[in-house]
XYZ file of C-alpha atoms in Angstrom:
742
model
C -51.892 72.715 83.353
C -50.084 71.492 80.360
C -46.661 72.392 80.994
C -43.982 72.901 78.206
C -42.044 69.654 79.495
C -45.288 67.558 79.122
C -45.643 68.914 75.701
C -42.376 68.072 74.636
C -42.372 64.624 76.377
C -45.594 63.276 74.224
C -44.119 64.585 71.101
C -40.736 62.533 71.643
C -42.108 59.625 73.103
C -42.078 56.711 70.924
C -45.054 55.724 68.747
C -46.911 52.785 69.853
C -46.954 49.980 67.459
C -50.255 49.125 65.589
C -52.287 46.438 66.842
C -52.779 43.682 64.892
C -50.943 40.298 63.232
C -47.097 40.708 63.300
C -44.808 39.573 60.397
C -41.328 38.045 60.579
C -38.843 39.978 58.971
C -37.620 38.258 55.384
C -34.052 37.420 55.583
C -32.366 37.529 52.297
C -31.093 34.076 50.323
C -27.388 33.621 50.347
C -26.312 33.357 46.684
C -23.458 32.009 45.169
C -21.588 28.444 44.275
C -21.368 27.124 48.151
C -25.071 27.698 48.394
C -26.033 26.239 45.025
C -23.890 23.134 46.055
C -25.691 22.745 49.099
C -28.813 22.357 47.414
C -27.858 19.829 44.735
C -24.972 17.964 46.083
C -27.005 15.120 45.968
C -26.486 14.958 42.029
C -22.864 14.601 42.315
C -22.850 11.989 44.922
C -26.178 10.175 44.531
C -26.413 9.779 40.662
C -22.509 8.620 40.063
C -23.020 6.138 43.149
C -26.431 4.848 41.466
C -24.563 4.547 37.720
C -21.389 2.851 39.311
C -23.784 0.425 41.485
C -25.437 -0.300 38.022
C -22.465 -0.616 35.978
C -20.950 -3.119 38.303
C -24.221 -5.042 38.415
C -24.076 -5.260 34.556
C -20.429 -6.285 34.446
C -21.240 -8.857 36.758
C -24.371 -10.120 34.839
C -22.409 -10.421 31.999
C -19.446 -12.137 33.566
C -21.751 -14.609 34.860
C -23.109 -15.404 31.444
C -19.490 -15.660 30.010
C -18.658 -19.316 28.867
C -15.051 -20.383 27.719
C -14.527 -22.859 24.967
C -12.513 -26.062 25.562
C -10.450 -25.740 22.424
C -8.157 -23.465 20.610
C -10.129 -22.098 17.487
C -9.768 -24.157 14.390
C -7.451 -22.897 11.303
C -9.424 -22.007 8.121
C -7.789 -22.250 4.671
C -7.973 -18.882 2.527
C -9.256 -19.970 -0.831
C -8.263 -17.673 -4.040
C -10.282 -17.636 -7.182
C -9.868 -15.756 -10.439
C -12.454 -13.269 -11.687
C -14.827 -16.096 -13.012
C -14.819 -18.125 -9.691
C -12.325 -20.584 -10.425
C -10.166 -21.590 -7.539
C -6.645 -21.090 -8.578
C -4.536 -21.532 -5.054
C -5.164 -21.663 -1.110
C -3.370 -19.978 1.636
C -2.830 -21.745 4.649
C -0.842 -22.486 7.716
C 2.568 -23.642 6.466
C 2.996 -26.511 9.186
C -0.377 -27.368 11.165
C -0.442 -26.207 14.821
C 0.746 -28.503 17.117
C -0.244 -28.010 20.735
C 2.823 -28.916 23.042
C 3.010 -28.780 27.129
C 4.864 -25.817 28.448
C 7.445 -28.315 29.576
C 8.712 -28.530 25.944
C 8.690 -24.783 25.624
C 12.085 -23.331 26.812
C 12.230 -21.389 29.703
C 14.211 -18.683 27.926
C 11.271 -18.486 25.000
C 8.661 -18.217 27.870
C 10.903 -15.382 29.480
C 11.273 -13.456 26.257
C 7.715 -13.338 25.463
C 6.836 -12.383 29.251
C 9.417 -9.585 28.850
C 8.654 -7.867 25.739
C 4.554 -8.559 25.698
C 3.663 -8.552 29.410
C 6.219 -7.774 32.194
C 3.630 -8.094 35.162
C 2.022 -11.278 33.897
C 2.703 -13.089 36.790
C 1.138 -10.360 39.044
C -1.994 -9.096 37.069
C -5.471 -10.648 37.539
C -5.813 -10.668 33.604
C -6.357 -6.787 33.168
C -3.227 -4.724 33.966
C -5.140 -1.410 34.350
C -1.694 0.579 35.392
C -0.286 -1.055 32.105
C -2.928 0.440 30.027
C -2.668 3.875 31.357
C 1.166 3.889 31.048
C 0.642 2.494 27.678
C -1.626 5.150 26.765
C 0.799 7.946 28.087
C 3.490 6.287 26.146
C 1.588 6.407 22.754
C 0.365 10.217 23.675
C 3.791 11.444 24.160
C 5.308 9.715 21.099
C 2.366 10.901 18.789
C 2.211 6.757 17.605
C 1.164 3.665 18.683
C 4.536 2.303 20.506
C 2.977 0.057 23.406
C -0.288 -1.949 23.866
C -2.291 -2.162 27.137
C -3.502 -5.817 26.470
C -2.050 -8.679 28.614
C -1.054 -12.114 27.732
C -4.314 -13.010 28.848
C -5.904 -10.543 26.950
C -4.468 -11.647 23.673
C -5.523 -15.392 24.518
C -9.143 -14.215 25.172
C -9.248 -12.470 21.837
C -7.523 -15.432 19.510
C -9.366 -18.173 21.454
C -12.266 -17.176 23.431
C -13.749 -13.837 22.705
C -14.767 -14.767 18.743
C -17.760 -16.646 17.408
C -17.934 -20.359 17.116
C -19.952 -21.691 13.969
C -20.614 -24.539 12.208
C -20.330 -24.568 8.063
C -23.201 -26.229 7.004
C -21.462 -27.639 3.714
C -18.321 -28.980 5.343
C -19.569 -29.710 9.162
C -16.036 -27.821 10.001
C -16.172 -25.618 13.184
C -14.861 -22.057 12.129
C -14.085 -19.045 14.415
C -14.460 -15.530 13.688
C -12.114 -12.700 15.573
C -14.264 -10.333 17.065
C -14.322 -6.788 15.942
C -11.952 -4.223 17.531
C -14.456 -1.834 19.438
C -14.848 -0.393 23.120
C -17.694 -2.643 24.109
C -15.678 -5.749 22.788
C -12.694 -4.451 24.974
C -14.983 -4.654 27.879
C -16.126 -8.021 27.132
C -12.368 -9.244 26.540
C -11.347 -7.769 29.947
C -14.180 -9.686 31.299
C -13.164 -12.709 29.878
C -9.622 -12.440 30.699
C -10.821 -11.976 34.305
C -12.850 -15.363 34.157
C -9.950 -17.255 32.576
C -7.419 -15.951 35.248
C -9.761 -17.404 37.741
C -10.570 -20.955 35.720
C -6.546 -21.519 34.789
C -3.009 -21.417 36.415
C -0.434 -18.894 35.111
C 1.401 -21.501 33.546
C -1.502 -23.111 31.834
C -2.358 -19.456 30.542
C 1.056 -18.933 29.217
C 1.165 -22.604 27.671
C -2.468 -21.804 25.766
C -0.940 -18.414 24.584
C 2.180 -19.996 23.276
C 0.288 -22.721 21.197
C -2.174 -20.531 19.743
C -0.222 -17.176 18.954
C 0.640 -16.410 15.375
C 4.142 -16.089 14.587
C 4.173 -15.619 10.825
C 4.546 -17.209 7.688
C 1.503 -19.437 8.532
C 2.744 -20.402 11.792
C 0.357 -20.674 14.603
C 2.056 -21.734 17.846
C 5.508 -22.100 19.026
C 5.855 -25.397 17.726
C 4.805 -24.443 13.936
C 7.134 -21.374 14.505
C 9.993 -23.313 15.426
C 9.693 -25.619 12.428
C 8.500 -23.185 10.005
C 11.663 -20.700 10.879
C 14.205 -22.853 11.997
C 13.497 -26.454 10.722
C 13.581 -27.585 14.474
C 11.212 -28.419 17.536
C 10.644 -25.533 20.061
C 12.269 -27.778 22.773
C 15.540 -26.955 20.710
C 15.241 -23.177 20.553
C 18.335 -21.131 21.655
C 17.936 -18.264 23.718
C 18.512 -16.086 20.545
C 16.121 -17.712 18.407
C 13.623 -17.244 21.410
C 14.237 -13.664 21.333
C 13.580 -13.454 17.582
C 10.405 -15.177 17.744
C 9.117 -13.481 20.705
C 9.746 -10.099 18.746
C 7.869 -11.173 16.080
C 4.361 -11.675 17.921
C 3.839 -7.731 17.900
C 3.776 -7.576 14.010
C 4.777 -11.022 12.127
C 4.889 -9.480 8.413
C 6.743 -6.753 9.633
C 9.479 -8.156 11.886
C 9.782 -11.333 9.236
C 13.520 -12.012 9.652
C 13.367 -13.463 5.988
C 12.203 -10.602 4.193
C 12.941 -7.997 6.584
C 16.494 -8.776 8.391
C 17.135 -5.374 9.727
C 14.058 -4.879 11.266
C 13.777 -8.147 12.725
C 17.293 -7.988 14.110
C 16.566 -4.519 15.829
C 13.145 -6.062 17.650
C 15.466 -9.089 18.738
C 17.882 -7.057 20.195
C 15.194 -4.883 21.753
C 13.603 -8.174 23.324
C 17.501 -9.146 24.679
C 17.396 -5.546 26.492
C 13.983 -6.122 28.130
C 14.829 -9.652 29.076
C 18.147 -8.257 30.863
C 16.257 -5.123 32.436
C 13.823 -8.421 34.010
C 16.763 -10.053 35.110
C 16.468 -12.918 32.665
C 19.649 -12.491 31.255
C 22.807 -10.444 32.438
C 23.367 -7.438 30.317
C 26.757 -8.851 29.395
C 24.818 -11.922 27.884
C 22.123 -9.686 26.295
C 25.136 -7.656 24.687
C 27.067 -10.509 23.552
C 23.861 -12.168 21.806
C 23.014 -8.823 20.218
C 26.187 -8.795 18.065
C 25.298 -11.640 16.460
C 23.657 -11.844 13.334
C 20.024 -13.301 12.267
C 20.010 -16.890 11.194
C 17.308 -18.549 9.947
C 16.454 -21.763 8.079
C 12.707 -21.094 6.839
C 10.221 -23.449 4.997
C 9.291 -21.426 1.909
C 5.817 -20.113 1.939
C 4.031 -20.609 -1.428
C 5.762 -23.627 -2.553
C 2.182 -24.699 -3.509
C 1.970 -21.868 -6.170
C 1.940 -22.850 -10.011
C 5.096 -22.080 -11.544
C 4.167 -19.037 -13.471
C 0.701 -17.756 -11.640
C 2.678 -18.046 -8.491
C 3.744 -14.536 -9.225
C 0.577 -13.245 -9.054
C -0.527 -15.153 -6.130
C 2.235 -14.318 -4.341
C 1.504 -10.291 -5.366
C -2.080 -11.046 -3.894
C -1.006 -12.696 -0.611
C 1.301 -9.460 0.211
C -1.849 -7.111 -0.761
C -3.901 -9.715 1.572
C -1.354 -9.171 4.417
C -1.518 -5.507 3.902
C -4.977 -4.848 4.288
C -5.619 -8.000 6.902
C -3.547 -9.444 9.872
C -1.180 -11.839 8.380
C -3.090 -14.342 10.857
C -6.258 -13.659 9.419
C -4.695 -14.552 5.716
C -3.017 -17.923 6.480
C -6.284 -18.882 9.081
C -8.949 -16.643 8.437
C -11.026 -18.722 6.107
C -11.206 -15.709 3.675
C -12.952 -16.175 0.266
C -10.827 -14.019 -2.337
C -11.998 -13.621 -5.678
C -8.965 -12.077 -7.466
C -8.880 -9.617 -10.669
C -7.213 -12.225 -12.508
C -8.656 -13.117 -16.013
C -7.088 -16.685 -16.405
C -7.299 -16.417 -20.437
C -5.388 -13.233 -20.273
C -2.997 -14.905 -18.011
C -2.180 -17.756 -20.487
C -2.317 -15.184 -23.553
C 0.706 -13.456 -21.498
C 2.680 -16.743 -20.900
C 2.249 -17.737 -24.592
C 3.332 -14.404 -25.738
C 6.658 -14.517 -23.887
C 7.212 -18.096 -24.576
C 7.024 -17.631 -28.492
C 9.422 -14.835 -28.565
C 11.916 -15.985 -26.235
C 11.782 -19.264 -26.372
C 15.577 -20.269 -26.302
C 17.209 -21.338 -22.857
C 19.384 -18.110 -21.944
C 16.929 -15.873 -23.212
C 16.505 -12.677 -21.279
C 13.608 -12.743 -18.941
C 10.627 -10.783 -19.484
C 7.575 -9.258 -17.483
C 4.362 -8.499 -18.510
C 0.886 -6.580 -16.913
C -2.135 -5.867 -17.887
C -4.490 -3.355 -15.979
C -8.093 -2.419 -16.808
C -8.135 1.462 -16.572
C -11.644 1.490 -15.430
C -10.915 0.252 -11.706
C -7.073 -0.852 -11.718
C -7.943 -4.621 -11.813
C -4.706 -6.594 -12.587
C -5.898 -8.861 -15.093
C -2.769 -10.719 -15.876
C 0.661 -10.703 -14.352
C 3.647 -12.670 -15.562
C 6.478 -11.937 -13.171
C 9.041 -14.861 -14.244
C 9.512 -18.141 -15.750
C 9.432 -20.424 -12.697
C 8.178 -19.377 -8.928
C 9.643 -22.188 -7.571
C 12.793 -21.613 -8.722
C 13.077 -17.791 -8.003
C 10.689 -15.829 -5.985
C 12.012 -12.444 -7.655
C 8.669 -10.930 -8.999
C 9.919 -9.016 -12.077
C 6.383 -7.657 -12.488
C 6.316 -5.862 -9.350
C 10.051 -5.693 -8.099
C 9.263 -7.894 -4.709
C 12.310 -9.587 -3.892
C 14.387 -7.417 -6.510
C 14.160 -3.917 -7.627
C 13.072 -1.948 -10.795
C 14.815 -1.124 -13.763
C 15.328 1.852 -15.771
C 12.381 2.845 -18.147
C 14.266 4.722 -20.935
C 12.252 6.572 -23.236
C 9.210 4.891 -22.011
C 9.081 7.585 -19.262
C 8.712 10.649 -21.720
C 4.840 10.531 -21.724
C 5.237 11.796 -18.174
C 7.181 14.956 -19.370
C 4.817 15.395 -22.294
C 1.453 15.250 -19.684
C 3.646 17.757 -17.787
C 3.964 19.808 -20.818
C 0.114 19.901 -21.837
C -0.547 20.884 -18.152
C 1.472 24.005 -19.026
C -0.359 24.693 -21.995
C 2.322 23.762 -24.469
C 1.237 23.088 -28.294
C 1.878 19.598 -29.904
C 2.695 21.375 -32.772
C 4.900 23.818 -31.444
C 8.396 23.537 -33.341
C 11.715 22.488 -31.446
C 15.403 22.203 -32.949
C 16.576 18.809 -32.348
C 20.238 18.254 -33.321
C 22.199 15.144 -33.106
C 23.581 16.397 -29.872
C 22.848 19.370 -27.510
C 24.115 21.192 -24.183
C 21.430 22.315 -22.317
C 22.378 25.472 -20.478
C 19.831 25.770 -17.329
C 21.723 25.110 -14.313
C 19.050 22.902 -13.185
C 20.335 20.348 -15.433
C 23.833 20.447 -14.611
C 25.777 17.075 -14.388
C 29.010 16.995 -12.347
C 29.024 20.652 -12.205
C 28.559 21.398 -16.183
C 26.048 21.896 -18.339
C 24.160 18.596 -19.641
C 25.387 17.377 -22.670
C 23.486 14.401 -24.224
C 22.746 13.269 -27.895
C 19.920 11.253 -30.108
C 20.959 7.834 -30.938
C 22.074 8.569 -34.348
C 23.206 11.176 -36.638
C 20.312 11.208 -38.873
C 17.958 12.111 -35.944
C 18.470 15.669 -36.023
C 16.833 18.838 -37.445
C 13.438 20.591 -36.712
C 10.807 18.431 -35.013
C 7.136 19.304 -33.908
C 6.537 17.932 -30.326
C 4.362 15.464 -32.099
C 7.066 14.202 -34.215
C 9.850 14.075 -31.449
C 7.282 11.723 -29.323
C 6.662 9.522 -32.438
C 10.319 9.018 -32.772
C 11.623 9.754 -29.407
C 13.947 12.742 -29.977
C 16.226 12.776 -27.045
C 17.431 16.385 -27.539
C 13.860 17.798 -27.612
C 12.652 15.918 -24.920
C 15.792 17.294 -22.990
C 14.655 21.197 -23.778
C 10.981 20.056 -22.689
C 12.336 18.707 -19.158
C 14.162 21.947 -18.479
C 11.610 24.107 -19.627
C 8.439 22.460 -17.544
C 10.923 21.506 -14.833
C 12.159 18.250 -13.319
C 10.459 18.810 -10.167
C 6.961 19.219 -12.277
C 7.874 16.004 -14.259
C 8.409 13.907 -10.861
C 5.083 15.133 -9.399
C 3.037 14.360 -12.734
C 4.704 10.619 -12.561
C 3.652 10.369 -9.019
C 0.362 11.444 -9.341
C -0.470 9.359 -12.206
C 0.943 6.063 -10.442
C 4.807 5.712 -10.151
C 5.392 4.945 -6.254
C 9.237 4.127 -6.707
C 11.240 7.096 -5.225
C 12.173 9.385 -7.982
C 14.952 12.247 -7.798
C 13.996 15.595 -9.622
C 16.891 15.710 -12.358
C 16.424 16.674 -15.968
C 17.653 12.994 -17.158
C 14.178 11.998 -15.244
C 12.755 12.877 -18.930
C 14.942 9.969 -20.381
C 13.904 7.173 -17.958
C 17.218 7.057 -15.953
C 15.556 6.159 -12.659
C 14.392 2.677 -11.734
C 10.684 1.637 -11.787
C 8.564 -1.219 -11.977
C 6.316 -2.756 -15.006
C 3.190 -2.533 -12.417
C 3.563 0.823 -11.823
C 4.377 1.915 -15.184
C 1.116 0.104 -16.167
C -0.827 1.754 -13.513
C 0.451 5.111 -14.867
C -0.458 4.160 -18.170
C -3.812 3.570 -16.941
C -4.466 7.284 -15.936
C -4.159 8.250 -19.464
C -6.290 5.416 -20.821
C -8.874 6.409 -18.303
C -8.640 9.738 -19.409
C -6.913 11.435 -16.380
C -8.620 9.010 -13.629
C -6.397 7.210 -11.475
C -7.201 3.856 -9.761
C -4.638 2.152 -7.674
C -3.645 -1.204 -9.197
C -5.152 -4.071 -7.133
C -5.407 -7.924 -7.449
C -8.624 -8.172 -5.350
C -11.975 -8.035 -6.977
C -13.779 -9.051 -3.864
C -12.891 -10.423 -0.199
C -15.510 -12.204 1.924
C -15.038 -13.024 5.577
C -15.589 -16.270 7.170
C -18.525 -15.214 8.380
C -19.995 -14.794 4.843
C -20.090 -10.997 4.755
C -18.169 -9.337 2.091
C -15.507 -7.094 3.349
C -14.657 -5.217 0.338
C -14.928 -5.001 -3.473
C -13.120 -3.383 -6.212
C -14.279 -0.163 -7.646
C -15.035 3.336 -6.840
C -14.584 6.632 -8.682
C -10.832 6.927 -8.520
C -8.900 10.339 -8.302
C -8.903 12.907 -11.165
C -4.997 13.535 -11.190
C -4.726 15.036 -15.118
C -7.391 17.294 -16.742
C -9.277 14.847 -19.250
C -8.110 17.008 -22.549
C -4.440 17.064 -21.250
C -4.479 13.096 -20.950
C -6.317 12.858 -24.382
C -3.691 15.148 -26.188
C -0.954 12.783 -24.885
C -2.696 9.778 -26.010
C -2.938 11.522 -29.500
C 0.575 11.980 -29.610
C 1.255 8.251 -28.435
C -1.211 6.988 -31.134
C 1.719 8.298 -33.641
C 4.474 5.988 -32.024
C 2.213 2.850 -32.972
C 0.980 4.097 -36.478
C 4.273 5.633 -37.764
C 6.845 6.198 -34.962
C 9.054 3.694 -33.222
C 6.578 1.355 -32.246
C 4.967 0.165 -35.480
C 5.642 -3.373 -34.766
C 2.956 -3.187 -31.783
C 0.328 -2.411 -34.367
C -3.144 -4.718 -33.503
C -5.222 -3.129 -36.214
C -7.352 -0.794 -34.141
C -6.883 2.237 -32.461
C -4.029 2.129 -29.819
C -1.529 4.038 -28.153
C 1.884 3.362 -26.693
C 5.626 4.388 -26.087
C 8.912 2.365 -26.436
C 11.785 2.574 -24.165
C 15.219 1.448 -24.108
C 17.868 1.982 -21.134
C 21.421 2.855 -21.728
C 23.589 0.389 -23.600
C 20.343 -1.817 -24.242
C 20.465 -2.999 -20.541
C 16.328 -2.415 -20.400
C 13.973 -2.621 -23.143
C 10.267 -1.898 -22.702
C 6.896 -1.254 -24.410
C 3.833 0.008 -22.512
C 0.424 0.713 -24.707
C -3.272 0.830 -24.248
C -6.535 0.484 -26.115
C -9.526 2.109 -24.318
C -10.459 -1.112 -22.115
C -6.911 -2.526 -21.377
C -3.457 -1.120 -20.615
C -0.372 -3.257 -20.929
C 3.670 -2.741 -19.876
C 6.013 -5.490 -21.221
C 9.647 -5.333 -19.925
C 12.630 -7.388 -21.563
C 16.003 -7.638 -19.446
C 18.366 -9.884 -17.572
C 17.315 -10.272 -13.949
C 20.689 -10.836 -12.338
C 22.051 -7.346 -13.581
C 22.583 -4.852 -16.153
C 23.632 -6.708 -19.360
C 23.313 -5.593 -22.751
C 20.666 -7.022 -24.769
C 22.574 -8.246 -27.574
C 22.202 -10.924 -30.135
C 18.696 -12.241 -29.034
C 16.681 -13.727 -31.218
C 18.173 -12.399 -34.715
C 18.275 -9.218 -32.853
C 21.795 -7.628 -32.925
C 20.266 -5.000 -30.313
C 16.843 -5.345 -28.620
C 14.983 -2.195 -27.904
C 11.585 -1.192 -27.051
C 10.543 -1.306 -30.717
C 11.574 -4.762 -31.241
C 10.954 -7.835 -28.927
C 8.879 -5.955 -26.199
C 6.774 -4.363 -28.879
C 5.991 -7.965 -30.448
C 5.080 -9.712 -27.077
C 2.766 -6.710 -26.440
C 1.410 -7.091 -30.066
C 0.915 -10.798 -29.574
C -1.162 -10.365 -25.979
C -3.098 -7.468 -26.782
C -4.008 -9.493 -29.950
C -5.733 -12.153 -28.329
C -6.654 -10.067 -25.110
C -8.934 -7.616 -27.094
C -10.003 -10.127 -29.870
C -13.592 -10.384 -27.860
C -13.644 -6.377 -27.130
C -15.473 -3.849 -29.028
C -13.331 -1.611 -30.860
C -13.309 1.980 -29.470
C -11.830 5.113 -30.540
C -9.916 7.237 -28.072
C -11.438 10.592 -27.340
C -10.709 13.506 -29.305
C -8.963 16.328 -27.747
C -9.390 19.935 -28.280
C -6.297 22.206 -29.218
C -7.416 25.367 -28.355
C -5.583 27.288 -25.634
C -2.466 25.081 -25.886
C 0.259 28.027 -27.547
C 3.585 27.653 -25.748
C 6.382 26.653 -27.749
C 10.047 26.067 -27.471
C 12.230 28.478 -25.675
C 14.236 31.030 -28.219
C 16.868 30.901 -29.150
C 17.364 27.277 -28.678
C 20.133 25.723 -27.126
C 23.376 25.300 -29.025
C 24.446 21.898 -30.312
C 27.117 20.347 -28.021
C 30.646 20.589 -29.341
C 31.037 17.135 -29.805
C 28.659 13.953 -29.636
C 28.879 12.346 -26.097
C 27.031 9.428 -24.633
C 23.376 10.098 -23.460
C 22.665 9.152 -20.212
C 19.759 7.058 -21.402
C 19.665 7.080 -25.319
C 16.960 5.651 -27.049
C 18.086 3.779 -29.838
C 17.745 4.487 -33.241
C 14.256 3.508 -35.002
C 15.726 2.550 -38.077
C 16.037 -1.011 -37.193
C 12.575 -1.202 -35.821
C 9.852 -1.727 -38.801
C 9.085 1.900 -38.970
C 10.128 4.751 -40.979
C 13.029 7.178 -39.717
C 12.374 10.725 -39.164
C 13.342 13.289 -41.413
C 13.830 16.997 -40.619
C 11.390 18.927 -42.217
C 10.232 22.782 -42.166
C 6.572 21.835 -43.082
C 3.844 21.430 -40.668
C 3.650 18.168 -38.569
C 2.215 15.384 -39.981
C -0.809 13.941 -38.452
C 0.297 10.634 -36.703
C -3.365 9.442 -36.727
C -6.515 9.652 -38.149
C -7.481 12.180 -35.580
C -8.003 15.863 -36.777
C -4.324 17.607 -36.916
C -3.704 20.313 -34.256
C -3.570 23.888 -35.888
C -0.120 25.191 -36.205
C 1.378 26.860 -33.139
C 1.559 30.812 -32.718
C 4.696 32.396 -31.348
C 5.406 31.265 -27.876
C 3.194 32.823 -25.212
C 2.632 32.358 -21.528
C 0.794 29.226 -20.529
C -2.835 29.654 -20.320
C -4.914 29.274 -17.409
C -6.380 25.872 -16.363
C -10.065 25.547 -16.634
C -11.815 27.063 -13.248
C -13.060 23.527 -12.795
C -12.135 19.752 -13.504
C -14.776 17.836 -15.281
C -16.898 15.149 -14.460
C -15.563 11.643 -14.680
C -15.842 9.865 -18.262
C -18.438 7.086 -18.651
C -16.085 4.035 -18.268
C -15.890 1.611 -21.345
C -17.166 -1.807 -21.260
C -14.402 -4.365 -21.295
C -16.500 -6.996 -22.903
């Protein structure tokens, strides 16, 4: 009999597991970074290890294949040609490189170079890894390149071993081309540096470096440098002279003690400090030497330049150095085709000689530029480059001069940008007071006068331009603001520093003939600016063309604004202060005379060529009085006549081109009302334009009638009452089709 306990025992007994195949319990896979790392650790260990081994094998193979030349690279002459391919000059080392032993190099010179260029020279194996990281960090913190990471050995490799040697098939001479500065090339140079360190002693490497490094002014190696800068042998160099040369290695042109004495002294003194910190000098001795001035006795560069052409060639040399290393310019075998038109250069020389033939006459400068591309076609910078290295055309070696009223076109261009009408009428008394606080002079309102009492009355802006009325242009400068004039002039090509003062419109600030010509070229190119350049094409030693002149340029003025300025400047030649410049074809220009006749200018152009002429005394601001029959020389006399003589010949074979006809619509702004009051008394103008009466042109007369047209082009319609400046076009026009110069 089954009891209750039996039934409960059966019901509560565990059930027997079913027979059959047993399955293992599935464990959950662990997730997370650690598990992922356990599975893929080999990617981070094996792959980099294989890559490093492969890289090392590659570097070892490259290293085993590298060979070192036995001699320093030969120096190659740079040849300079005119635009027609005629050779006009060469650039080469002033003193031939002379190899001397280390024993002939002063110990202080060796110490100076090591202290400033490679402090760990005697410790590293050719490549200073610590120095590379240190230099990179210093440059990063400074935000500019302050230190270089290359050792002396690496610099030697770049200058002697890393480049390509080839033989010129025509001359049979061996040439050397410095390698490009790429990452791969830097790695190759590092390997070569290690090989050099294994094959030569430290002293041999130092001697090779000092015999080949470039010191500037065509001097390769310390012997040539000592002769070039001090006219002595390297063995005779003092500690101070050694520090000066050592400092020049980093940037020979920037630290040139002849042209940049201040920078050279600062660098020399830095070298002395480094020598003291390395124990080569005592701090007291370094301080004593640093207190001394820079003294050099240089051999002049460029004595082989022709007397008059030397100024253009020196300008070319400077431009090349700005674009390339100085070492490459003097020893890199460049083939330089310049923009110079030899015929135009001769015309410029003849024009100056015919108008200023007497000994004691003032000097002149002439610059001619093709407005299509900025090519400098002619440059007369002085009478004799061998006598004076001051280039009157560029200001190199000297300074600029006041442009007088030749600067007014920049004010006029600014007025056109702001919508002023050429036919707007302005009151131009003989003297005037400008109440604008921005024009205050010495805390008082600006007072100025015209050149003569007869220049007074009412003028259109067109007439005021043709007859260079100062009292009108003073009002225009106040209205458009001096800051706007400054910005316009700089956009158009003026690079000399300008101050935004109201007298800027009268040309009271110094500029150079080169930049004035470049700025006027912007007008001739209808607002398109091309920077002036003497370089047509540059070919490297390996035959590759490195650069060619050309390009679209930059649109800095609206075309119609530039055309309106040209329209006004045509009137200067057809019936204003510059009639002596008339050459029987459409031309535009402007006269300029500085205060007390110190400087006289004429700048003008046809569509294919722009030329500026300056006349003055280079030695200082001396009045141009009693010169070649003129009691006073101003822009409309000798400068305009030189311009006339030059342009008549330079344009003789050029097709006659008309300037573009501008539109006068939308230019409605007129003179402020009421006009400023006349000054209580006539006071000397800061930069008066002399009376046009001595010029071969009619004097203006005040007239209430509409403005006469100064050129065959249609006259602008009468200006309505002053109104706000119209909005500029939504988009700038496309560049004009550039005119052929032939």
